[in-house]
PDB file of C-alpha atoms in Angstrom:
ATOM      1  CA  MET Y  46      11.979 -16.228   7.394  1.00 46.00           C
ATOM      2  CA  ARG Y  47      13.181 -17.988   4.182  1.00 48.00           C
ATOM      3  CA  GLU Y  48      16.411 -17.512   4.868  1.00 47.00           C
ATOM      4  CA  ILE Y  49      15.966 -19.744   8.162  1.00 44.00           C
ATOM      5  CA  SER Y  50      14.316 -21.602   7.382  1.00 46.00           C
ATOM      6  CA  LEU Y  51      16.514 -22.560   4.769  1.00 47.00           C
ATOM      7  CA  THR Y  52      19.717 -23.044   6.894  1.00 47.00           C
ATOM      8  CA  SER Y  53      17.681 -25.071   9.384  1.00 46.00           C
ATOM      9  CA  ALA Y  54      16.623 -27.698   6.617  1.00 46.00           C
ATOM     10  CA  THR Y  55      19.980 -27.880   5.383  1.00 50.00           C
ATOM     11  CA  ARG Y  56      22.032 -28.273   9.099  1.00 50.00           C
ATOM     12  CA  PHE Y  57      19.025 -30.450  10.396  1.00 42.00           C
ATOM     13  CA  PRO Y  58      17.689 -32.902   7.280  1.00 44.00           C
ATOM     14  CA  LEU Y  59      14.827 -34.584   9.444  1.00 39.00           C
ATOM     15  CA  LEU Y  60      13.043 -30.757   9.262  1.00 40.00           C
ATOM     16  CA  LYS Y  61      12.962 -31.334   5.981  1.00 43.00           C
ATOM     17  CA  ALA Y  62       9.248 -32.332   4.402  1.00 41.00           C
ATOM     18  CA  PRO Y  63       9.278 -35.955   3.140  1.00 43.00           C
ATOM     19  CA  SER Y  64       9.255 -36.450  -0.008  1.00 48.00           C
ATOM     20  CA  MET Y  65       6.443 -38.013  -1.877  1.00 50.00           C
ATOM     21  CA  THR Y  66       7.041 -42.022  -2.880  1.00 50.00           C
ATOM     22  CA  LYS Y  67       5.328 -43.234  -5.576  1.00 55.00           C
ATOM     23  CA  ALA Y  68       3.270 -45.532  -4.819  1.00 52.00           C
ATOM     24  CA  SER Y  69       4.189 -48.354  -6.839  1.00 53.00           C
ATOM     25  CA  ALA Y  70       7.630 -48.038  -4.647  1.00 51.00           C
ATOM     26  CA  PHE Y  71       5.691 -49.587  -2.207  1.00 49.00           C
ATOM     27  CA  PRO Y  72       4.829 -53.586  -1.634  1.00 47.00           C
ATOM     28  CA  LYS Y  73       1.673 -54.695  -3.302  1.00 49.00           C
ATOM     29  CA  LEU Y  74      -0.079 -57.513  -2.559  1.00 46.00           C
ATOM     30  CA  THR Y  75      -0.248 -58.773  -5.964  1.00 49.00           C
ATOM     31  CA  ASP Y  76       0.684 -62.006  -7.947  1.00 47.00           C
ATOM     32  CA  LYS Y  77       3.609 -61.902  -9.882  1.00 48.00           C
ATOM     33  CA  GLY Y  78       5.451 -64.776 -12.033  1.00 46.00           C
ATOM     34  CA  GLY Y  79       3.327 -67.178  -9.319  1.00 46.00           C
ATOM     35  CA  GLN Y  80       4.129 -65.970  -5.713  1.00 47.00           C
ATOM     36  CA  ARG Y  81       1.793 -64.827  -3.909  1.00 49.00           C
ATOM     37  CA  TYR Y  82       1.893 -61.464  -2.410  1.00 50.00           C
ATOM     38  CA  VAL Y  83       5.169 -60.258  -3.952  1.00 53.00           C
ATOM     39  CA  SER Y  84       6.446 -56.146  -3.749  1.00 54.00           C
ATOM     40  CA  GLU Y  85       6.119 -55.084  -7.503  1.00 55.00           C
ATOM     41  CA  ALA Y  86       8.946 -52.950  -6.710  1.00 55.00           C
ATOM     42  CA  ASN Y  87      11.420 -56.231  -5.824  1.00 57.00           C
ATOM     43  CA  PRO Y  88       9.448 -59.100  -6.583  1.00 58.00           C
ATOM     44  CA  ALA Y  89      12.616 -60.689  -3.904  1.00 58.00           C
ATOM     45  CA  ILE Y  90      10.519 -59.773  -1.156  1.00 55.00           C
ATOM     46  CA  LYS Y  91       7.438 -62.235  -0.791  1.00 56.00           C
ATOM     47  CA  PHE Y  92       4.922 -61.639   2.261  1.00 56.00           C
ATOM     48  CA  SER Y  93       3.401 -65.034   3.015  1.00 58.00           C
ATOM     49  CA  HIS Y  94       0.505 -64.673   5.581  1.00 64.00           C
ATOM     50  CA  GLY Y  95      -1.177 -67.784   7.711  1.00 79.00           C
ATOM     51  CA  THR Y  96      -3.839 -67.673  10.256  1.00 89.00           C
ATOM     52  CA  THR Y  97      -8.107 -68.731  10.948  1.00 93.00           C
ATOM     53  CA  THR Y  98      -9.799 -66.186  12.531  1.00 95.00           C
ATOM     54  CA  LEU Y  99     -13.955 -66.013  12.376  1.00 96.00           C
ATOM     55  CA  ALA Y 100     -16.706 -64.899  13.563  1.00 97.00           C
ATOM     56  CA  PHE Y 101     -20.750 -64.965  13.505  1.00 97.00           C
ATOM     57  CA  VAL Y 102     -23.728 -64.080  14.748  1.00 96.00           C
ATOM     58  CA  PHE Y 103     -25.981 -65.892  17.482  1.00 95.00           C
ATOM     59  CA  LYS Y 104     -28.894 -65.909  19.198  1.00 91.00           C
ATOM     60  CA  GLY Y 105     -27.655 -64.798  22.548  1.00 87.00           C
ATOM     61  CA  GLY Y 106     -24.475 -62.366  20.700  1.00 94.00           C
ATOM     62  CA  VAL Y 107     -21.641 -62.623  18.863  1.00 97.00           C
ATOM     63  CA  LEU Y 108     -19.064 -65.302  18.607  1.00 96.00           C
ATOM     64  CA  VAL Y 109     -15.941 -64.662  17.691  1.00 97.00           C
ATOM     65  CA  SER Y 110     -12.862 -67.742  17.842  1.00 96.00           C
ATOM     66  CA  VAL Y 111      -9.136 -67.339  16.538  1.00 96.00           C
ATOM     67  CA  ASP Y 112      -5.816 -69.211  16.496  1.00 94.00           C
ATOM     68  CA  SER Y 113      -2.777 -67.984  17.771  1.00 91.00           C
ATOM     69  CA  ARG Y 114      -0.030 -68.793  15.180  1.00 89.00           C
ATOM     70  CA  ALA Y 115       2.176 -66.765  13.404  1.00 86.00           C
ATOM     71  CA  SER Y 116       3.997 -67.141  10.567  1.00 81.00           C
ATOM     72  CA  MET Y 117       6.665 -65.500   8.182  1.00 74.00           C
ATOM     73  CA  GLY Y 118       6.407 -68.266   5.061  1.00 70.00           C
ATOM     74  CA  SER Y 119       7.817 -71.307   6.577  1.00 73.00           C
ATOM     75  CA  TYR Y 120       8.978 -70.213  10.021  1.00 78.00           C
ATOM     76  CA  ILE Y 121       6.484 -70.194  12.541  1.00 81.00           C
ATOM     77  CA  GLY Y 122       7.256 -66.511  14.303  1.00 81.00           C
ATOM     78  CA  SER Y 123       5.072 -67.753  17.523  1.00 83.00           C
ATOM     79  CA  GLY Y 124       2.760 -69.144  18.779  1.00 86.00           C
ATOM     80  CA  THR Y 125       1.375 -67.673  21.598  1.00 89.00           C
ATOM     81  CA  VAL Y 126      -0.771 -64.427  19.194  1.00 90.00           C
ATOM     82  CA  LYS Y 127      -3.235 -62.759  19.936  1.00 92.00           C
ATOM     83  CA  LYS Y 128      -5.207 -62.012  17.599  1.00 93.00           C
ATOM     84  CA  VAL Y 129      -8.767 -61.070  19.255  1.00 95.00           C
ATOM     85  CA  ILE Y 130      -7.971 -57.221  19.764  1.00 95.00           C
ATOM     86  CA  PRO Y 131     -10.155 -55.667  22.306  1.00 94.00           C
ATOM     87  CA  ILE Y 132     -12.019 -51.947  20.875  1.00 95.00           C
ATOM     88  CA  HIS Y 133     -13.726 -51.367  23.895  1.00 93.00           C
ATOM     89  CA  LYS Y 134     -16.166 -53.273  26.777  1.00 93.00           C
ATOM     90  CA  TYR Y 135     -18.293 -54.375  23.426  1.00 95.00           C
ATOM     91  CA  LEU Y 136     -16.427 -54.046  20.645  1.00 96.00           C
ATOM     92  CA  ILE Y 137     -13.824 -56.215  19.462  1.00 96.00           C
ATOM     93  CA  GLY Y 138     -11.633 -56.591  16.475  1.00 96.00           C
ATOM     94  CA  THR Y 139      -9.146 -59.940  14.752  1.00 95.00           C
ATOM     95  CA  MET Y 140      -6.200 -59.778  13.095  1.00 93.00           C
ATOM     96  CA  ALA Y 141      -5.429 -61.053   9.986  1.00 91.00           C
ATOM     97  CA  GLY Y 142      -2.622 -60.323   7.615  1.00 88.00           C
ATOM     98  CA  GLY Y 143       0.398 -58.376   8.792  1.00 86.00           C
ATOM     99  CA  ALA Y 144       0.369 -57.765  12.581  1.00 87.00           C
ATOM    100  CA  ALA Y 145       2.272 -54.964  12.735  1.00 89.00           C
ATOM    101  CA  ASP Y 146      -0.499 -53.254  10.697  1.00 91.00           C
ATOM    102  CA  CYS Y 147      -3.878 -55.162  12.274  1.00 91.00           C
ATOM    103  CA  SER Y 148      -2.695 -54.445  15.958  1.00 92.00           C
ATOM    104  CA  PHE Y 149      -2.130 -50.669  15.386  1.00 93.00           C
ATOM    105  CA  TRP Y 150      -4.645 -49.707  13.264  1.00 94.00           C
ATOM    106  CA  GLU Y 151      -7.081 -51.255  15.418  1.00 94.00           C
ATOM    107  CA  ARG Y 152      -5.832 -49.517  18.605  1.00 94.00           C
ATOM    108  CA  ASN Y 153      -5.900 -46.400  16.499  1.00 94.00           C
ATOM    109  CA  LEU Y 154      -9.781 -47.212  16.276  1.00 95.00           C
ATOM    110  CA  ALA Y 155     -10.104 -47.860  19.932  1.00 95.00           C
ATOM    111  CA  MET Y 156      -8.363 -44.226  20.375  1.00 95.00           C
ATOM    112  CA  GLN Y 157     -11.111 -42.993  17.760  1.00 94.00           C
ATOM    113  CA  CYS Y 158     -14.190 -45.054  19.289  1.00 94.00           C
ATOM    114  CA  ARG Y 159     -13.085 -43.736  22.858  1.00 95.00           C
ATOM    115  CA  LEU Y 160     -12.930 -39.855  21.454  1.00 95.00           C
ATOM    116  CA  HIS Y 161     -16.392 -40.375  19.972  1.00 94.00           C
ATOM    117  CA  GLU Y 162     -17.974 -42.328  23.457  1.00 93.00           C
ATOM    118  CA  LEU Y 163     -16.419 -39.056  25.421  1.00 95.00           C
ATOM    119  CA  ARG Y 164     -17.610 -36.191  22.547  1.00 94.00           C
ATOM    120  CA  GLU Y 165     -21.398 -37.683  22.195  1.00 93.00           C
ATOM    121  CA  GLY Y 166     -21.915 -39.594  25.770  1.00 92.00           C
ATOM    122  CA  LYS Y 167     -22.797 -43.000  24.153  1.00 92.00           C
ATOM    123  CA  ARG Y 168     -20.876 -45.871  22.673  1.00 92.00           C
ATOM    124  CA  ILE Y 169     -20.425 -46.028  19.244  1.00 94.00           C
ATOM    125  CA  SER Y 170     -22.102 -47.992  16.737  1.00 95.00           C
ATOM    126  CA  VAL Y 171     -20.490 -51.289  15.007  1.00 95.00           C
ATOM    127  CA  ALA Y 172     -21.206 -50.103  11.818  1.00 95.00           C
ATOM    128  CA  ALA Y 173     -19.688 -46.610  12.312  1.00 95.00           C
ATOM    129  CA  ALA Y 174     -16.742 -48.144  14.171  1.00 96.00           C
ATOM    130  CA  SER Y 175     -16.276 -50.772  11.230  1.00 96.00           C
ATOM    131  CA  LYS Y 176     -16.458 -47.550   9.177  1.00 95.00           C
ATOM    132  CA  LEU Y 177     -14.110 -45.629  10.582  1.00 95.00           C
ATOM    133  CA  LEU Y 178     -11.573 -48.072  10.150  1.00 95.00           C
ATOM    134  CA  GLY Y 179     -12.323 -48.743   6.348  1.00 94.00           C
ATOM    135  CA  ASN Y 180     -11.960 -45.297   5.522  1.00 94.00           C
ATOM    136  CA  VAL Y 181      -8.121 -45.032   7.388  1.00 93.00           C
ATOM    137  CA  VAL Y 182      -7.288 -48.111   5.627  1.00 92.00           C
ATOM    138  CA  PHE Y 183      -8.868 -47.284   1.828  1.00 93.00           C
ATOM    139  CA  GLN Y 184      -6.433 -44.373   2.226  1.00 91.00           C
ATOM    140  CA  TYR Y 185      -3.450 -46.176   2.574  1.00 90.00           C
ATOM    141  CA  ARG Y 186      -4.617 -48.216  -1.055  1.00 87.00           C
ATOM    142  CA  GLY Y 187      -1.512 -49.082  -2.846  1.00 83.00           C
ATOM    143  CA  TYR Y 188       1.457 -48.563   0.290  1.00 84.00           C
ATOM    144  CA  GLY Y 189       1.680 -51.873   1.523  1.00 83.00           C
ATOM    145  CA  LEU Y 190      -1.002 -52.512   4.264  1.00 87.00           C
ATOM    146  CA  SER Y 191      -1.714 -56.290   4.692  1.00 88.00           C
ATOM    147  CA  MET Y 192      -4.937 -56.467   7.027  1.00 91.00           C
ATOM    148  CA  GLY Y 193      -8.148 -58.966   6.888  1.00 93.00           C
ATOM    149  CA  THR Y 194     -10.198 -58.132   9.546  1.00 95.00           C
ATOM    150  CA  MET Y 195     -13.789 -58.529  11.567  1.00 96.00           C
ATOM    151  CA  ILE Y 196     -15.083 -56.351  13.875  1.00 96.00           C
ATOM    152  CA  ALA Y 197     -17.460 -57.412  16.152  1.00 96.00           C
ATOM    153  CA  GLY Y 198     -19.615 -56.321  19.042  1.00 95.00           C
ATOM    154  CA  MET Y 199     -23.628 -54.956  20.538  1.00 95.00           C
ATOM    155  CA  ASP Y 200     -24.819 -52.127  19.775  1.00 93.00           C
ATOM    156  CA  GLU Y 201     -27.512 -50.673  22.376  1.00 89.00           C
ATOM    157  CA  LYS Y 202     -30.286 -50.935  20.358  1.00 87.00           C
ATOM    158  CA  LYS Y 203     -29.968 -53.193  17.370  1.00 90.00           C
ATOM    159  CA  GLY Y 204     -28.006 -55.271  19.372  1.00 92.00           C
ATOM    160  CA  PRO Y 205     -25.600 -58.267  17.916  1.00 95.00           C
ATOM    161  CA  ALA Y 206     -23.309 -56.699  14.463  1.00 95.00           C
ATOM    162  CA  LEU Y 207     -20.294 -57.990  12.806  1.00 96.00           C
ATOM    163  CA  PHE Y 208     -18.522 -56.459  10.005  1.00 97.00           C
ATOM    164  CA  TYR Y 209     -15.564 -57.162   7.682  1.00 97.00           C
ATOM    165  CA  VAL Y 210     -12.723 -54.954   6.594  1.00 95.00           C
ATOM    166  CA  ASP Y 211     -10.261 -55.323   4.872  1.00 93.00           C
ATOM    167  CA  SER Y 212      -6.930 -53.216   3.930  1.00 90.00           C
ATOM    168  CA  ASP Y 213      -8.267 -52.849   0.310  1.00 88.00           C
ATOM    169  CA  GLY Y 214     -11.136 -50.396   1.509  1.00 88.00           C
ATOM    170  CA  THR Y 215     -13.822 -53.786   1.756  1.00 92.00           C
ATOM    171  CA  ARG Y 216     -16.092 -53.399   4.318  1.00 95.00           C
ATOM    172  CA  LEU Y 217     -19.308 -56.082   4.560  1.00 96.00           C
ATOM    173  CA  LYS Y 218     -21.804 -56.975   6.808  1.00 96.00           C
ATOM    174  CA  GLY Y 219     -22.953 -60.837   7.472  1.00 95.00           C
ATOM    175  CA  ASN Y 220     -23.706 -63.114   9.431  1.00 95.00           C
ATOM    176  CA  LEU Y 221     -21.093 -65.083   9.074  1.00 96.00           C
ATOM    177  CA  PHE Y 222     -17.389 -64.405   8.140  1.00 96.00           C
ATOM    178  CA  SER Y 223     -14.064 -66.687   8.285  1.00 95.00           C
ATOM    179  CA  VAL Y 224     -10.333 -65.030   7.623  1.00 94.00           C
ATOM    180  CA  GLY Y 225      -7.277 -66.364   6.788  1.00 91.00           C
ATOM    181  CA  SER Y 226      -5.029 -68.963   5.147  1.00 90.00           C
ATOM    182  CA  GLY Y 227      -7.488 -71.806   6.687  1.00 92.00           C
ATOM    183  CA  ALA Y 228     -10.178 -70.034   6.100  1.00 94.00           C
ATOM    184  CA  THR Y 229     -11.630 -72.241   3.765  1.00 94.00           C
ATOM    185  CA  TYR Y 230     -11.495 -75.537   6.088  1.00 95.00           C
ATOM    186  CA  ALA Y 231     -13.629 -73.696   8.691  1.00 95.00           C
ATOM    187  CA  TYR Y 232     -15.917 -72.265   5.970  1.00 96.00           C
ATOM    188  CA  GLY Y 233     -16.256 -76.404   5.850  1.00 95.00           C
ATOM    189  CA  ILE Y 234     -17.565 -76.708   9.431  1.00 94.00           C
ATOM    190  CA  LEU Y 235     -19.482 -73.698   9.380  1.00 95.00           C
ATOM    191  CA  ASP Y 236     -21.681 -73.987   6.252  1.00 94.00           C
ATOM    192  CA  ASN Y 237     -22.536 -77.455   7.836  1.00 94.00           C
ATOM    193  CA  GLU Y 238     -23.787 -76.875  10.881  1.00 94.00           C
ATOM    194  CA  TYR Y 239     -23.771 -72.897  11.640  1.00 95.00           C
ATOM    195  CA  ASP Y 240     -27.865 -71.731  12.381  1.00 94.00           C
ATOM    196  CA  PRO Y 241     -28.256 -68.131  13.773  1.00 93.00           C
ATOM    197  CA  ASP Y 242     -30.748 -69.488  15.912  1.00 94.00           C
ATOM    198  CA  MET Y 243     -28.303 -71.862  17.931  1.00 94.00           C
ATOM    199  CA  ASP Y 244     -27.673 -70.974  22.059  1.00 93.00           C
ATOM    200  CA  GLU Y 245     -24.101 -70.270  23.272  1.00 94.00           C
ATOM    201  CA  LYS Y 246     -22.785 -73.314  23.841  1.00 94.00           C
ATOM    202  CA  ALA Y 247     -23.392 -74.605  20.451  1.00 95.00           C
ATOM    203  CA  ALA Y 248     -22.235 -72.057  19.417  1.00 95.00           C
ATOM    204  CA  VAL Y 249     -19.040 -72.024  20.851  1.00 95.00           C
ATOM    205  CA  GLU Y 250     -18.458 -76.027  20.356  1.00 95.00           C
ATOM    206  CA  LEU Y 251     -19.161 -74.697  16.979  1.00 95.00           C
ATOM    207  CA  GLY Y 252     -16.370 -72.177  16.882  1.00 95.00           C
ATOM    208  CA  LYS Y 253     -13.837 -73.898  18.810  1.00 94.00           C
ATOM    209  CA  ARG Y 254     -14.630 -77.189  16.117  1.00 94.00           C
ATOM    210  CA  ALA Y 255     -14.507 -74.857  13.109  1.00 95.00           C
ATOM    211  CA  ILE Y 256     -10.491 -73.955  14.014  1.00 95.00           C
ATOM    212  CA  TYR Y 257      -9.463 -76.841  15.169  1.00 94.00           C
ATOM    213  CA  HIS Y 258     -10.381 -78.074  11.665  1.00 93.00           C
ATOM    214  CA  ALA Y 259      -8.388 -75.487   9.942  1.00 93.00           C
ATOM    215  CA  THR Y 260      -5.451 -75.602  12.088  1.00 92.00           C
ATOM    216  CA  HIS Y 261      -5.220 -79.552  11.666  1.00 90.00           C
ATOM    217  CA  ARG Y 262      -5.131 -78.832   7.737  1.00 90.00           C
ATOM    218  CA  ASP Y 263      -3.457 -75.521   7.289  1.00 88.00           C
ATOM    219  CA  ALA Y 264      -0.113 -75.560   8.099  1.00 85.00           C
ATOM    220  CA  TYR Y 265      -0.097 -71.734   8.456  1.00 86.00           C
ATOM    221  CA  SER Y 266      -2.623 -72.485  11.616  1.00 90.00           C
ATOM    222  CA  GLY Y 267      -2.205 -73.548  14.675  1.00 89.00           C
ATOM    223  CA  GLY Y 268      -1.024 -73.006  18.744  1.00 90.00           C
ATOM    224  CA  THR Y 269      -4.040 -72.145  21.288  1.00 93.00           C
ATOM    225  CA  ILE Y 270      -7.809 -71.690  20.151  1.00 94.00           C
ATOM    226  CA  ASN Y 271      -9.174 -68.806  21.420  1.00 95.00           C
ATOM    227  CA  THR Y 272     -13.014 -67.955  21.726  1.00 96.00           C
ATOM    228  CA  PHE Y 273     -14.839 -65.154  22.589  1.00 97.00           C
ATOM    229  CA  VAL Y 274     -18.550 -64.609  23.179  1.00 97.00           C
ATOM    230  CA  ILE Y 275     -19.821 -60.799  22.891  1.00 96.00           C
ATOM    231  CA  ARG Y 276     -23.278 -60.597  25.132  1.00 94.00           C
ATOM    232  CA  GLU Y 277     -25.736 -57.348  25.509  1.00 91.00           C
ATOM    233  CA  SER Y 278     -25.044 -58.231  29.260  1.00 89.00           C
ATOM    234  CA  THR Y 279     -21.685 -58.698  29.686  1.00 90.00           C
ATOM    235  CA  GLY Y 280     -19.696 -57.614  26.736  1.00 93.00           C
ATOM    236  CA  TYR Y 281     -16.966 -59.050  25.615  1.00 95.00           C
ATOM    237  CA  GLU Y 282     -15.772 -62.608  27.779  1.00 95.00           C
ATOM    238  CA  GLN Y 283     -13.255 -65.555  26.731  1.00 95.00           C
ATOM    239  CA  VAL Y 284     -14.792 -68.543  27.268  1.00 95.00           C
ATOM    240  CA  PHE Y 285     -12.624 -71.296  25.941  1.00 94.00           C
ATOM    241  CA  LYS Y 286      -8.946 -71.094  25.622  1.00 94.00           C
ATOM    242  CA  GLY Y 287      -6.965 -74.725  24.858  1.00 91.00           C
ATOM    243  CA  ASP Y 288      -3.972 -76.022  22.565  1.00 91.00           C
ATOM    244  CA  MET Y 289      -5.238 -77.611  19.372  1.00 88.00           C
ATOM    245  CA  ASN Y 290      -3.419 -80.938  20.438  1.00 87.00           C
ATOM    246  CA  GLU Y 291      -5.091 -81.336  23.613  1.00 87.00           C
ATOM    247  CA  LEU Y 292      -8.727 -81.655  21.352  1.00 87.00           C
ATOM    248  CA  HIS Y 293      -7.141 -83.418  18.603  1.00 84.00           C
ATOM    249  CA  TYR Y 294      -5.832 -86.260  21.284  1.00 88.00           C
ATOM    250  CA  GLY Y 295      -8.334 -85.784  24.234  1.00 87.00           C
ATOM    251  CA  GLN Y 296     -11.634 -84.479  23.605  1.00 87.00           C
ATOM    252  CA  TYR Y 297     -12.344 -85.160  19.864  1.00 85.00           C
ATOM    253  CA  ALA Y 298     -10.202 -88.183  19.540  1.00 88.00           C
ATOM    254  CA  GLU Y 299     -12.842 -89.809  22.272  1.00 88.00           C
ATOM    255  CA  GLU Y 300     -15.792 -88.213  20.715  1.00 86.00           C
ATOM    256  CA  ALA Y 301     -14.174 -90.019  17.349  1.00 87.00           C
ATOM    257  CA  ALA Y 302     -13.513 -93.388  19.402  1.00 90.00           C
ATOM    258  CA  ALA Y 303     -16.740 -93.355  20.684  1.00 89.00           C
ATOM    259  CA  GLU Y 304     -18.723 -92.944  17.762  1.00 87.00           C
ATOM    260  CA  ALA Y 305     -16.614 -95.606  15.712  1.00 88.00           C
ATOM    261  CA  ALA Y 306     -17.859 -97.988  18.580  1.00 87.00           C
ATOM    262  CA  ALA Y 307     -21.525 -97.277  18.248  1.00 86.00           C
ATOM    263  CA  GLU Y 308     -21.432 -97.564  14.360  1.00 84.00           C
ATOM    264  CA  ALA Y 309     -19.433-100.826  15.633  1.00 82.00           C
ATOM    265  CA  GLY Y 310     -22.307-101.939  18.071  1.00 78.00           C
ATOM    266  CA  ASP Y 311     -24.909-100.899  15.108  1.00 73.00           C
ATOM    267  CA  ALA Y 312     -22.865-103.016  12.566  1.00 73.00           C
ATOM    268  CA  LYS Y 313     -23.031-106.302  14.448  1.00 72.00           C
ATOM    269  CA  VAL Y 314     -26.438-106.227  15.903  1.00 72.00           C
ATOM    270  CA  SER Y 315     -27.959-105.585  11.811  1.00 70.00           C
ATOM    271  CA  MET Y 316     -25.648-108.889  11.139  1.00 71.00           C
ATOM    272  CA  ASP Y 317     -27.176-110.945  13.966  1.00 67.00           C
ATOM    273  CA  GLU Y 318     -31.348-109.414  12.854  1.00 69.00           C
ATOM    274  CA  SER Y 319     -30.097-110.933   9.208  1.00 65.00           C
TER     275      SER Y 319
END
């Protein structure tokens, strides 16, 4: 048997066991020479990612809003990326970082959640699903994964839940997260206007406005704004899809013009009174 195995390995190299490669040979998201996301093995390999995703819990469920631009450094690879990945009817994930990494591992998570549902006879909790994803990516720490994802969903007993999971294995529970290169711009709107007791209409408007401001200021974010709501009664549903330029020159331009006209009218009234 030993001779056969040796002969097979010699004649068919694909049958050989994969060699153990040191983790340092794989790309790492580190700072080097003033550059972000540079491979330690090869400084010429740079990983420039850009996106804006956000999610928050509100009175009626969970809202998730994302842009649709995929960038490779200063090059826009696509303007129609679907950054919300369905896991099951009451659970969705977002994509930030490497598109392939997020897409593959969240589809893998969907498979694991379905198997759990078949074994246990009930759907998996949001906390358990996020833990499964966190455990998997933790095993690949230092091997070049680039993920910053949010797992949002509705539990049968505990209601809405939201978790942040990244490629370092970090897993955080919260009511509001924004991930991506445009996250700071989105947080500027969210921190000022977010209210956990807001209704669905206000939540949808806040989600689209925060993504709009991020796409307007961040060169690596843009395209279409996609907004989803997860409800206890219906599961996830896309409630808005629109181009950020149409919002900029349409709804928000009209609102700015109306606000300017109102301020001008108030100023005129105050001058007449004085």
